[in-house]
mmCIF file of C-alpha atoms in Angstrom:
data_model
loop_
_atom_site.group_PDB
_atom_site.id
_atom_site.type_symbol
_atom_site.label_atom_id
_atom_site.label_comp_id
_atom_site.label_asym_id
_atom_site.label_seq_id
_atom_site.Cartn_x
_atom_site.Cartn_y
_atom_site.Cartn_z
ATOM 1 C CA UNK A 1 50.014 -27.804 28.659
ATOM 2 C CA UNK A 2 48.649 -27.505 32.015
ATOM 3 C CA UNK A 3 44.528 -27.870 32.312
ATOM 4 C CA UNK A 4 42.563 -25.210 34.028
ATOM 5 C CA UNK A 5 39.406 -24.534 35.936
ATOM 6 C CA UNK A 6 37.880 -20.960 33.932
ATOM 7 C CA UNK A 7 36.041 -19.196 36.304
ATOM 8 C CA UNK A 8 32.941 -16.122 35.271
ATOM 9 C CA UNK A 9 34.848 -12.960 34.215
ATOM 10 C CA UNK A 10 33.958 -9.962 36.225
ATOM 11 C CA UNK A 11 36.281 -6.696 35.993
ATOM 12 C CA UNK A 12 35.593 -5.328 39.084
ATOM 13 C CA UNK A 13 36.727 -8.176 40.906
ATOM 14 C CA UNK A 14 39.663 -8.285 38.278
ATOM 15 C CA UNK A 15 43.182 -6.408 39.646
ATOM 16 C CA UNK A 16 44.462 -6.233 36.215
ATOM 17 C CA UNK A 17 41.681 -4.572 34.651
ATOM 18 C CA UNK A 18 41.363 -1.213 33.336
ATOM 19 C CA UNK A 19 38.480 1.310 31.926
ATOM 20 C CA UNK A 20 38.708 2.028 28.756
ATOM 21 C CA UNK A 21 37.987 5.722 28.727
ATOM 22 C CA UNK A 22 35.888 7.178 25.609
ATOM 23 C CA UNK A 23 39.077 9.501 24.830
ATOM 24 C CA UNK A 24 41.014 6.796 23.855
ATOM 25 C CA UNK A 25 41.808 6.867 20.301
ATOM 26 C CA UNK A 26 40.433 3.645 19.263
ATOM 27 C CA UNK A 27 36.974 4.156 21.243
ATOM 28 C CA UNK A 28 35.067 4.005 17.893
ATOM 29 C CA UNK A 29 32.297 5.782 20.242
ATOM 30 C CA UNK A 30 34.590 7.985 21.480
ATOM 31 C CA UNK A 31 33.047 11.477 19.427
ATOM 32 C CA UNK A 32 29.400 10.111 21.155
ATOM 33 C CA UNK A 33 30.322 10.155 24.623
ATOM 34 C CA UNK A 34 29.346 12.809 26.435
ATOM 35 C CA UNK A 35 32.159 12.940 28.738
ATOM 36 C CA UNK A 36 35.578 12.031 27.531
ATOM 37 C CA UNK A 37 36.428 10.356 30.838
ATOM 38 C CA UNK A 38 33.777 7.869 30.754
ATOM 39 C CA UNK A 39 33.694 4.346 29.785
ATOM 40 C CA UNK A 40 34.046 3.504 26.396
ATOM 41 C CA UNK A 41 30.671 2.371 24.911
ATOM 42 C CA UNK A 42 30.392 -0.349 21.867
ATOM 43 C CA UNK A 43 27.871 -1.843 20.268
ATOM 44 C CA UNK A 44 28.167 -4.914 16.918
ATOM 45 C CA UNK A 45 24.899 -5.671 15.439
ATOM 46 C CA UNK A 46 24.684 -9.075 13.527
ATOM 47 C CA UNK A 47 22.527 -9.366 10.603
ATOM 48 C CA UNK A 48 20.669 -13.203 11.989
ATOM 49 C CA UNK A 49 17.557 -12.402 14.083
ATOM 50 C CA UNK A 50 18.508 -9.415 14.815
ATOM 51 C CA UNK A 51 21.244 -10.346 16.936
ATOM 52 C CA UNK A 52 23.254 -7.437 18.964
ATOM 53 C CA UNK A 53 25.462 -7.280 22.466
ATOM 54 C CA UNK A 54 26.471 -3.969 23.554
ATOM 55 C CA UNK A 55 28.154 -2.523 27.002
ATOM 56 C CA UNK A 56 31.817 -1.396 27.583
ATOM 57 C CA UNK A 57 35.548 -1.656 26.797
ATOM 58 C CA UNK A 58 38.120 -2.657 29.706
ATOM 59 C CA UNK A 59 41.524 -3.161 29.522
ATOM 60 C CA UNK A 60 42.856 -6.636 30.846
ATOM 61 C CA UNK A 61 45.386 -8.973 30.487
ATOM 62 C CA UNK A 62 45.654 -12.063 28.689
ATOM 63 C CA UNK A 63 47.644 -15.007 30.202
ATOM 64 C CA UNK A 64 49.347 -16.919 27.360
ATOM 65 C CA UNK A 65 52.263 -19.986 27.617
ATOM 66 C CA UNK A 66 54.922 -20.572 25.221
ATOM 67 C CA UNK A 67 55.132 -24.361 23.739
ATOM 68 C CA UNK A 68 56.969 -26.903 26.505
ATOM 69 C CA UNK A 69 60.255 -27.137 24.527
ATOM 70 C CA UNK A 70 60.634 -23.287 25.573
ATOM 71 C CA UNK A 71 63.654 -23.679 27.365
ATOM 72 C CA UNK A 72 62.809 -19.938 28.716
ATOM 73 C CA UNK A 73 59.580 -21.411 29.988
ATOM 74 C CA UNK A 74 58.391 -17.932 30.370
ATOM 75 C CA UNK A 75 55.020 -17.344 30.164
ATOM 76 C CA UNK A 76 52.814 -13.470 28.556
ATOM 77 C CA UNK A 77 50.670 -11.018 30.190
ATOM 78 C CA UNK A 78 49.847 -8.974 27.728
ATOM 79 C CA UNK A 79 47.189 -6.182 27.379
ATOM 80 C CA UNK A 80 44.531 -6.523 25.610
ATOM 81 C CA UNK A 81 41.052 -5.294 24.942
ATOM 82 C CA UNK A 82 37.535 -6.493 25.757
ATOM 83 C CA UNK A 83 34.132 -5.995 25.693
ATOM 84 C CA UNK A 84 31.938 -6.911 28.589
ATOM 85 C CA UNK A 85 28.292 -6.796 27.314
ATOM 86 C CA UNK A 86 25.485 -5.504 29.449
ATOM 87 C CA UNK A 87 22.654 -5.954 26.972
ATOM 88 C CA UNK A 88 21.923 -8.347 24.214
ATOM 89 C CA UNK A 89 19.384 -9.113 22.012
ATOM 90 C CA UNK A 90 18.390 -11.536 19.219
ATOM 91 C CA UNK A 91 20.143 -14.772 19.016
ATOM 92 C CA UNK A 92 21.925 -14.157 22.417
ATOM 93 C CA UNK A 93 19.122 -14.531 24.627
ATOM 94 C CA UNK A 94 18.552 -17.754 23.542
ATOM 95 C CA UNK A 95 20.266 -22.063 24.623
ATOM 96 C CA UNK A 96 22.397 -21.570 21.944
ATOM 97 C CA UNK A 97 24.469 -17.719 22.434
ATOM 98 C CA UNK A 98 28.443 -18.408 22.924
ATOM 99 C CA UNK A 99 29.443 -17.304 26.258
ATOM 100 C CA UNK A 100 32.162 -14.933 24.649
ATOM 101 C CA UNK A 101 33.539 -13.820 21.208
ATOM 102 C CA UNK A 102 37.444 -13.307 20.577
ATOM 103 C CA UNK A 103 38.251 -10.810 17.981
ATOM 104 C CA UNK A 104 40.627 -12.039 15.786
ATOM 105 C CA UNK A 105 40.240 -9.444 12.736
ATOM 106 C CA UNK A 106 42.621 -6.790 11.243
ATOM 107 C CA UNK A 107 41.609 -4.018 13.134
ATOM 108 C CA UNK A 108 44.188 -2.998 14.988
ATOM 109 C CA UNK A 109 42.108 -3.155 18.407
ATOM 110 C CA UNK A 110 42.123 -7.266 17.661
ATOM 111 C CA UNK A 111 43.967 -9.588 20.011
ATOM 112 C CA UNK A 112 46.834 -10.675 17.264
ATOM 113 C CA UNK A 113 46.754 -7.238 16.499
ATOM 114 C CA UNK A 114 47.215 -5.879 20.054
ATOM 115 C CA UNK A 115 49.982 -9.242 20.439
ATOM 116 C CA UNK A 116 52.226 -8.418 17.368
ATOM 117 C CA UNK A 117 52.006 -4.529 17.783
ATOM 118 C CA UNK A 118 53.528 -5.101 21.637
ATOM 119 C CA UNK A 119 56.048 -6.811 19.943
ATOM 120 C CA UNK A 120 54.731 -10.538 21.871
ATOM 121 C CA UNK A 121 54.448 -12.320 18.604
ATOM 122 C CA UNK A 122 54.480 -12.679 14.818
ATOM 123 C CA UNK A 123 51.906 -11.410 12.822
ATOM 124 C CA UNK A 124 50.092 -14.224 12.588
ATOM 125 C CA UNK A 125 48.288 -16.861 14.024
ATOM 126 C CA UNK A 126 46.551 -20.779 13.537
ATOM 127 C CA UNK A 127 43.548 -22.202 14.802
ATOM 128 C CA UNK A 128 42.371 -25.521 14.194
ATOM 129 C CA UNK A 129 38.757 -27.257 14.690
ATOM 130 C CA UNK A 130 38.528 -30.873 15.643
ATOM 131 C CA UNK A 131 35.544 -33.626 14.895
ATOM 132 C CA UNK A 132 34.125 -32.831 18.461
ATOM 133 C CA UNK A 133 34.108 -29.104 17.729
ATOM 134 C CA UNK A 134 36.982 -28.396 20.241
ATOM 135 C CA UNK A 135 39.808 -26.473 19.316
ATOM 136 C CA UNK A 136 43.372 -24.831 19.472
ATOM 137 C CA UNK A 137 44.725 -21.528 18.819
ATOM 138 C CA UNK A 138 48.037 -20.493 18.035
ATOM 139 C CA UNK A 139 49.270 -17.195 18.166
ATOM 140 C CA UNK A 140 52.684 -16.294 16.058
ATOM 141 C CA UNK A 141 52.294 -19.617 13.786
ATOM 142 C CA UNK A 142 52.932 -18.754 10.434
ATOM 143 C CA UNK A 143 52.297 -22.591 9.718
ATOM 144 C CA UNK A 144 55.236 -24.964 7.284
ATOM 145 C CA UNK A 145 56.711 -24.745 4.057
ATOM 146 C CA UNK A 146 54.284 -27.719 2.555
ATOM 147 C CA UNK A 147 51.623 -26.359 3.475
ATOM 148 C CA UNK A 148 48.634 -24.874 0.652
ATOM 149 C CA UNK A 149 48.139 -21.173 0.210
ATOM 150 C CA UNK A 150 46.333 -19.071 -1.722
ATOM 151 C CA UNK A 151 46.401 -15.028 -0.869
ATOM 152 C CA UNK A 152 43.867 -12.863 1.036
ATOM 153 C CA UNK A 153 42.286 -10.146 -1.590
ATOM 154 C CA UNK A 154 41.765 -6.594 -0.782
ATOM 155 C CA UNK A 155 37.840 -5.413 -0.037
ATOM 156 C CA UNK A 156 37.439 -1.924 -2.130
ATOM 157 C CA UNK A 157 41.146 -1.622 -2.245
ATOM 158 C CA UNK A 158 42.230 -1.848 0.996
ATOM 159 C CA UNK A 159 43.238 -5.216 3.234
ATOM 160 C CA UNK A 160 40.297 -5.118 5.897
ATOM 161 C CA UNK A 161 39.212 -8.881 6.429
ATOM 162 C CA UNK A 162 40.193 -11.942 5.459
ATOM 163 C CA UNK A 163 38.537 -12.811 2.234
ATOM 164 C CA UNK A 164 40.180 -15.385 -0.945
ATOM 165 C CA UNK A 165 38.825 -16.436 -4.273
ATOM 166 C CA UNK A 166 37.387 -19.402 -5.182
ATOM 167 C CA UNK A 167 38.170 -20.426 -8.592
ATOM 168 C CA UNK A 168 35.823 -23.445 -8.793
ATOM 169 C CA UNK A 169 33.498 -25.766 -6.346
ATOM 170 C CA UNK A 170 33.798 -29.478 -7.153
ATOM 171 C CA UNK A 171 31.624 -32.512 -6.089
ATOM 172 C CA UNK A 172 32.853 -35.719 -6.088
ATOM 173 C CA UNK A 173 34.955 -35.850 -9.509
ATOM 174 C CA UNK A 174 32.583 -33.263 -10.967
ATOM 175 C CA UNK A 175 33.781 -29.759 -10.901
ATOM 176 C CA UNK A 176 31.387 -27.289 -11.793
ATOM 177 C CA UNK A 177 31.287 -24.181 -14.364
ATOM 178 C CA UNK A 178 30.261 -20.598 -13.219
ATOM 179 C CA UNK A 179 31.427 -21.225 -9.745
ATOM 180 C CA UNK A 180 33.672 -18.660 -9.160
ATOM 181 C CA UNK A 181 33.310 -16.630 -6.101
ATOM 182 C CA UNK A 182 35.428 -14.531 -3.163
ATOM 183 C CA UNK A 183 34.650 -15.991 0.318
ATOM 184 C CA UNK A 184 35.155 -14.711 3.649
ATOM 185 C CA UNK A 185 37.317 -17.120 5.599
ATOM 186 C CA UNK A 186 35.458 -16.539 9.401
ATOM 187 C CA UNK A 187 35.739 -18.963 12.648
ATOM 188 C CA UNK A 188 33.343 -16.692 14.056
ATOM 189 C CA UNK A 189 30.720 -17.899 12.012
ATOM 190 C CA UNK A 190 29.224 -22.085 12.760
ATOM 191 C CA UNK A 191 28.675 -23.088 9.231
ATOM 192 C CA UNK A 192 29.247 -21.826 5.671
ATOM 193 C CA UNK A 193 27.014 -19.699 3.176
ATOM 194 C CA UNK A 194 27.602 -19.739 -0.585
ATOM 195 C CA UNK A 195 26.741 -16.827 -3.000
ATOM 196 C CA UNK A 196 23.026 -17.925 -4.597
ATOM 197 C CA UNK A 197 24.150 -19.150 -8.066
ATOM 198 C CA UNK A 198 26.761 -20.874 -6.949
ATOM 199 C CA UNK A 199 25.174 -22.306 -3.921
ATOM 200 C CA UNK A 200 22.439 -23.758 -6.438
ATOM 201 C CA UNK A 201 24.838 -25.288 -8.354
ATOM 202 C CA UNK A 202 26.450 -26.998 -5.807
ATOM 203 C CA UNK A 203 23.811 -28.590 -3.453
ATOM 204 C CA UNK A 204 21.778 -29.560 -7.060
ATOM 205 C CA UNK A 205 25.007 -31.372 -8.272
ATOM 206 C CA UNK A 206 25.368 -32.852 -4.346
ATOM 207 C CA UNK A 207 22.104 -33.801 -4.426
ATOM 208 C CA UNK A 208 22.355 -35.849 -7.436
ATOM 209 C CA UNK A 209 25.153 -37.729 -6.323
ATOM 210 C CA UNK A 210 24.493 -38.092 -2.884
ATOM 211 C CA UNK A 211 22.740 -41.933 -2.476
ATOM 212 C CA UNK A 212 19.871 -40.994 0.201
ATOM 213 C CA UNK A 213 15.958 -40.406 0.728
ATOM 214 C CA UNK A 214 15.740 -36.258 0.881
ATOM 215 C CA UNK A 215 13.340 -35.540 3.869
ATOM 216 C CA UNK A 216 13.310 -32.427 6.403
ATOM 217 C CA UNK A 217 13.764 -31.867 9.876
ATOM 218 C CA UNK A 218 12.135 -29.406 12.206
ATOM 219 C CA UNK A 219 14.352 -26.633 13.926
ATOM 220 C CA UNK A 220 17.208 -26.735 11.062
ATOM 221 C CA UNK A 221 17.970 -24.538 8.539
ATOM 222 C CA UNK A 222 19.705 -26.447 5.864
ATOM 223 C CA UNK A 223 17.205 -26.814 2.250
ATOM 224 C CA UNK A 224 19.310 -30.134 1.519
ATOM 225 C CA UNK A 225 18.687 -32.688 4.049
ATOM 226 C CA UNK A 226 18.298 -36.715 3.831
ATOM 227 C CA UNK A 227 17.616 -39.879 5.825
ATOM 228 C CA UNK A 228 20.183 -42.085 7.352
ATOM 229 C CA UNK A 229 20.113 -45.430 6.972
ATOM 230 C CA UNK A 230 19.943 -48.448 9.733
ATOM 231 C CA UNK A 231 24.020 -48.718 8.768
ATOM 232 C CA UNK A 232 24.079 -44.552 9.544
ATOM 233 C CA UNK A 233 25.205 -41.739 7.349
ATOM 234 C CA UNK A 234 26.305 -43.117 3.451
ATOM 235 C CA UNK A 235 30.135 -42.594 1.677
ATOM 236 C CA UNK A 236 29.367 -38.968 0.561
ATOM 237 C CA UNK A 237 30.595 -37.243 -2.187
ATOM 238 C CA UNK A 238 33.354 -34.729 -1.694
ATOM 239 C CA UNK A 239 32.918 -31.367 -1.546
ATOM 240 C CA UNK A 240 36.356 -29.227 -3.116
ATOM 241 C CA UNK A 241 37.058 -25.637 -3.054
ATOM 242 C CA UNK A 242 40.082 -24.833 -5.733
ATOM 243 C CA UNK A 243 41.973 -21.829 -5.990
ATOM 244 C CA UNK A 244 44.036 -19.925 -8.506
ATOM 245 C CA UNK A 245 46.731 -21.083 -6.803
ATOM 246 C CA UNK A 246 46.264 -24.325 -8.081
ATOM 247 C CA UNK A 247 45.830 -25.642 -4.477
ATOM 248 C CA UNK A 248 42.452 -26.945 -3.415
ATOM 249 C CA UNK A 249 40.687 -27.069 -0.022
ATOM 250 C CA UNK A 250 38.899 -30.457 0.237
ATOM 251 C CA UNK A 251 35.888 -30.130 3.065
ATOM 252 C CA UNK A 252 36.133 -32.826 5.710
ATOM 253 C CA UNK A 253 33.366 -32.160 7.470
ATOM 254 C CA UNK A 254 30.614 -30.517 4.534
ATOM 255 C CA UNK A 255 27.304 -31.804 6.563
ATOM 256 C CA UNK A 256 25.873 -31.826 10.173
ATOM 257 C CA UNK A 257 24.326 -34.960 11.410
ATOM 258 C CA UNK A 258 21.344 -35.222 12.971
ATOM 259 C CA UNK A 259 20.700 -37.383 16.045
ATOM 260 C CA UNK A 260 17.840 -39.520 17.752
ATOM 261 C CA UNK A 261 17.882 -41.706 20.574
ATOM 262 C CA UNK A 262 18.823 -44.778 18.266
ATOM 263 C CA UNK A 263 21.978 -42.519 16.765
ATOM 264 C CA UNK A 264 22.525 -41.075 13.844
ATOM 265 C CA UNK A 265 17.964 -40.287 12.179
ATOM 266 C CA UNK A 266 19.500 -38.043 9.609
ATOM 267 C CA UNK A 267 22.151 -35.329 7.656
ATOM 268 C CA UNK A 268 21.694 -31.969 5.850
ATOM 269 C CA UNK A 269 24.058 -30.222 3.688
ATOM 270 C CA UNK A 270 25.623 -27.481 5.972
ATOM 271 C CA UNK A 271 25.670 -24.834 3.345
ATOM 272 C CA UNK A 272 22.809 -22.236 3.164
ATOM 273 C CA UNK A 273 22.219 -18.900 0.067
ATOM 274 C CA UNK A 274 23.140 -15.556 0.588
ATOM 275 C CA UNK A 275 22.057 -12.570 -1.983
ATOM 276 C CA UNK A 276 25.866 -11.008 -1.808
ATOM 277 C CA UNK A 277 28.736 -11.389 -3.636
ATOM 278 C CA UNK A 278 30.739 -12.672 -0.949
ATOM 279 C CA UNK A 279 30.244 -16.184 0.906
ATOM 280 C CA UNK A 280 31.407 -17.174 4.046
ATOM 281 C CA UNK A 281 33.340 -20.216 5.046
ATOM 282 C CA UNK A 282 32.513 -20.897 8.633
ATOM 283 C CA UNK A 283 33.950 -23.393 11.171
ATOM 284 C CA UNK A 284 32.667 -26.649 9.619
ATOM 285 C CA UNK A 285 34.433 -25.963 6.526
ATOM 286 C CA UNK A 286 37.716 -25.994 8.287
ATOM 287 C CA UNK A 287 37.244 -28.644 10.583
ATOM 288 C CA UNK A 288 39.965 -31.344 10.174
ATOM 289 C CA UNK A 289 42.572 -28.548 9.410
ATOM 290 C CA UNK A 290 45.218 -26.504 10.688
ATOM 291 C CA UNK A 291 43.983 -22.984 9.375
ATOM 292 C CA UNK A 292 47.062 -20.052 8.831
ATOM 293 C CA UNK A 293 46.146 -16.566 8.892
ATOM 294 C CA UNK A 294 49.688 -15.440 7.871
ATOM 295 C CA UNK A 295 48.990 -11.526 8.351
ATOM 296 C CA UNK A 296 52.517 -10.451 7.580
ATOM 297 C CA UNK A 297 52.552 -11.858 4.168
ATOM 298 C CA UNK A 298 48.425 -11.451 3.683
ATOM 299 C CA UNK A 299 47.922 -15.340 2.740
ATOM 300 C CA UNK A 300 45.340 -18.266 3.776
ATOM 301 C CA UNK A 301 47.642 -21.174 4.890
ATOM 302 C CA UNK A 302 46.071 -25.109 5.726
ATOM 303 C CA UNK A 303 47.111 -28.270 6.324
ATOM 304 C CA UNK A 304 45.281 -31.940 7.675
ATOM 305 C CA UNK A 305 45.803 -31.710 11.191
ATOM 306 C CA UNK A 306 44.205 -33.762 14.174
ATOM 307 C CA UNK A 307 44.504 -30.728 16.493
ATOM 308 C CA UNK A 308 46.001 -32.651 19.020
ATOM 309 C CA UNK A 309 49.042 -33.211 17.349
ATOM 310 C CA UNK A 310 49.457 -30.004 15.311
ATOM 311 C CA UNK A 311 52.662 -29.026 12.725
ATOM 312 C CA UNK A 312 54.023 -25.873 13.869
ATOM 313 C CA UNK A 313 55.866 -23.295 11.446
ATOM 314 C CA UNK A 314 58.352 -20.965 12.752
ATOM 315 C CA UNK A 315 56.991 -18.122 14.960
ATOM 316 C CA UNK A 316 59.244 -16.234 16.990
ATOM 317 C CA UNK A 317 61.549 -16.180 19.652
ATOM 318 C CA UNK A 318 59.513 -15.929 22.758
ATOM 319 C CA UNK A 319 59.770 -12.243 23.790
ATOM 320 C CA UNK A 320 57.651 -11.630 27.212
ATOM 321 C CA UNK A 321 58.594 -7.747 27.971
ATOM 322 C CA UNK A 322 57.162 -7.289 24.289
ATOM 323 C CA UNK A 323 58.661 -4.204 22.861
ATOM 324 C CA UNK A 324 58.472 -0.064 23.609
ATOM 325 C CA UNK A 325 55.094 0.062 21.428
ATOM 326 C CA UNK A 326 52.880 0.138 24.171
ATOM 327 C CA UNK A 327 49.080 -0.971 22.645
ATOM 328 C CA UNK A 328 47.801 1.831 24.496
ATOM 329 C CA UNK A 329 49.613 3.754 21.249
ATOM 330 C CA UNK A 330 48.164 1.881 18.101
ATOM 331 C CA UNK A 331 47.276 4.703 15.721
ATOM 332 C CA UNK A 332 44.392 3.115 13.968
ATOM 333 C CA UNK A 333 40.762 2.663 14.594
ATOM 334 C CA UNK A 334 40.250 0.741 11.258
ATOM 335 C CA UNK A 335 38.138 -2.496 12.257
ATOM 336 C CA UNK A 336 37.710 -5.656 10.257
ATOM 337 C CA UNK A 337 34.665 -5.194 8.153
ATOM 338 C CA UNK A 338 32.390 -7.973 6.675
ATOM 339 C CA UNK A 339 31.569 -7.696 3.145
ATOM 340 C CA UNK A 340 27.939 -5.744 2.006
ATOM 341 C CA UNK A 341 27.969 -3.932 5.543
ATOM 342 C CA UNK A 342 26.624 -7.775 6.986
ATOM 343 C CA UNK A 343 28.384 -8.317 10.533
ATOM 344 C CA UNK A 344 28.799 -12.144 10.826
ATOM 345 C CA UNK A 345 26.714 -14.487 12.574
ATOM 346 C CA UNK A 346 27.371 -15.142 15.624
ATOM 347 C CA UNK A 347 29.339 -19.524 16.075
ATOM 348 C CA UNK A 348 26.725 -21.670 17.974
ATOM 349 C CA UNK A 349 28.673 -22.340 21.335
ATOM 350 C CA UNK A 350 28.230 -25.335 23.232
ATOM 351 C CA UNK A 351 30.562 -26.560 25.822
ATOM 352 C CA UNK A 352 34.361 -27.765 25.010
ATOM 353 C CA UNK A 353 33.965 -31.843 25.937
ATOM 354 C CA UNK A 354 36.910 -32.061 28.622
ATOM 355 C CA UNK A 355 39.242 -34.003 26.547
ATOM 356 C CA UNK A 356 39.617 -31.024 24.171
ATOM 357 C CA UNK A 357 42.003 -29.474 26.832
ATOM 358 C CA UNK A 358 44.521 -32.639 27.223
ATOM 359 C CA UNK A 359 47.845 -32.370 27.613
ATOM 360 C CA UNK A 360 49.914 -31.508 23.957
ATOM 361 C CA UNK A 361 52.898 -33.487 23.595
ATOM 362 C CA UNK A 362 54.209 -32.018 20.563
ATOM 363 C CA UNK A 363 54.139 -28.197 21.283
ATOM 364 C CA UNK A 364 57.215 -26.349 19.775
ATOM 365 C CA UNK A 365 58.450 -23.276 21.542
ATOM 366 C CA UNK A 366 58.473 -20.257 19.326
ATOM 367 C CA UNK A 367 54.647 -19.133 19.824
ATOM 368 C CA UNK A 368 51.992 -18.774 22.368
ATOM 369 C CA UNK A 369 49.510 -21.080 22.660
ATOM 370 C CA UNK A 370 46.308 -20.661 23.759
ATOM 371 C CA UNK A 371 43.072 -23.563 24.132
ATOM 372 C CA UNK A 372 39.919 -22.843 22.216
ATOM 373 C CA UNK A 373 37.990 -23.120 25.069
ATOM 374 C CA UNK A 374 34.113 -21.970 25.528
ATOM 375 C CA UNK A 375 34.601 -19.682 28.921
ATOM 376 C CA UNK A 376 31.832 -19.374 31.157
ATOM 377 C CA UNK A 377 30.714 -15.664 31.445
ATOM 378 C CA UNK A 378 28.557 -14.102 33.238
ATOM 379 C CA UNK A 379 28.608 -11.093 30.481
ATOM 380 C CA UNK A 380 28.958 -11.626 26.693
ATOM 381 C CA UNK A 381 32.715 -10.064 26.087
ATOM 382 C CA UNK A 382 34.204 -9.200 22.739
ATOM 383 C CA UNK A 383 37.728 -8.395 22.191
#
């Protein structure tokens, strides 16, 4: 895979971009413009410090390469949807807003969605997070036959987001009673949040195993936190997530270190309460794994993965015309929807070190593949 320069998005200076008028069928805003033929308006409100980005929807396309075995060797342009923000509030204005979100939800405006309507791909896709938070997406990877699985559940009856069950939450050998819980499964979101009784009964059982001085540290918002030692960060206890399925998820990666100038000064427990029902597993719960959203047969999918040399399922033969279903004619506006009306919070985004976008040498050819990479923007854009 061939390393690129990203320059700032602009769509006027863009000769594949599009407006996206407010008569369009999925302009959610559509019924609030005052002229049909104007620009389609959004706006997503998240529920930490009160965190918003709103603007307009263009039309663009998105560049994506098939694997190098492809004897084809034809690369995508396909259509897509984004939003380029002109205002933003909250946790946006601040060092640590992502330059860009990329919607990867249900709703049929989403950029899987959008890629397996045209007929581009399978519908489904992978992602996986490596130790230096750098990353890899693959669209049309329905993942392997060994790999773990345990089905997406419905929200009020109907398939909306991505959201499994947790049977129980185990530390170290120790698994715990009355830990039962559905989770929201959501690379949008940095770290993870845990409903409040079960959250309590896994950090209390963590703490008590863990073999470190609890302290605090200014500016983070963990409740569990500890001093390193002079030989760094101690063995930790596991954290495990198991499933009805009678798979389990063990977490690589369940705490964020803290660093001084002499290294590693301290860790904390990346896991923090939330009054709802419904937790969230963010990106440092899947870090060390090749996560499967398998869309066409509404399962979780994950396997131990490097990221840089990934296990690819079988996707799909490479199709680059796409099919007769233009996106322009998706029939839904149905968008995925976080559980208790809570938008999720928005990933902390620092730059993608440079050795995140090496070569791979192991691509296979039957999906597209496209580098997690943190784009420079000079406007916050949503798709």
């Amino acid at each position: 895979m061939q390393d690129k320069d990203l320059n700032e998005y602009n769509p006027s200076g863009s000769s594949t971009s599009k407006p996206f008028s407010c008569s369009h069928q999925l302009c959610e805003l559509g019924p609030n413009c005052p002229n049909p033929k104007q620009q389609c308006p959004y706006t997503v409100n998240y529920y930490s410090d009160d965190t918003s980005t709103s603007g307009f929807l263009v039309e663009d396309v998105l560049h994506l390469v098939p694997g190098h075995d492809d004897v084809s060797n034809k690369s995508v342009q396909a259509p897509v949807v984004i939003g380029c923000g002109s205002k933003q509030t909250g946790g946006y204005l601040n060092g640590v807003a992502p330059d860009g979100l990329l919607g990867l939800g249900l709703g049929e405006i989403s950029v899987p969605s959008f890629l397996a309507k045209a007929g581009y791909i399978r519908n489904s896709f992978s992602l996986c997070f490596n130790e230096d938070d750098s990353g890899r997406l693959f669209f049309g990877d329905q993942g392997i036959a060994g790999q773990q699985t345990t089905p997406f559940l419905p929200l009020d009856g109907k398939n909306l987001t991505y959201i499994v069950g947790v049977d129980t939450c185990c530390i170290g050998s120790s698994c715990l009673e009355n830990t039962e819980f559905q989770v929201l499964v959501d690379s949008g979101t940095s770290f993870t949040f845990l409903p409040d009784q079960v959250y309590e009964r896994v950090v209390n059982e963590f703490d008590r195993q863990v073999n470190a001085s609890k302290s605090s540290f200014e500016g983070y918002p963990w409740q569990y936190c500890y001093k390193s030692s002079s030989h760094g960060v101690p063995k930790l206890p596991s954290l495990t997530l198991k499933f009805a399925t009678n798979n389990s998820f063990v977490v690589s990666k369940p705490v964020f270190v803290i660093y001084g100038t002499q290294g590693a000064v301290g860790f904390c427990l990346a896991i923090q309460p939330t009054d709802g029902k419904i937790g969230t597993i963010g990106q440092n719960f899947m870090t060390g794994y090749q996560i499967v959203f398998d869309r066409d047969n509404f399962k979780l999918g994950w396997l131990r993965s490097n990221c840089q040399d990934p296990i690819y399922g079988d996707g799909m033969p490479l199709n680059p015309s796409g099919n007769s279903n233009s996106p322009n004619s998706l029939p839904s506006t149905e968008q995925q929807s976080p559980p208790n009306g809570q938008a999720v919070a928005p990933a902390v985004a620092g730059r993608t070190p440079s050795k995140s976008s090496a070569t791979c040498e192991s691509c296979l050819p039957k999906f597209f593949i496209l580098l997690l990479l943190t784009l420079r923007v000079s406007q916050i854009c949503i798709v």
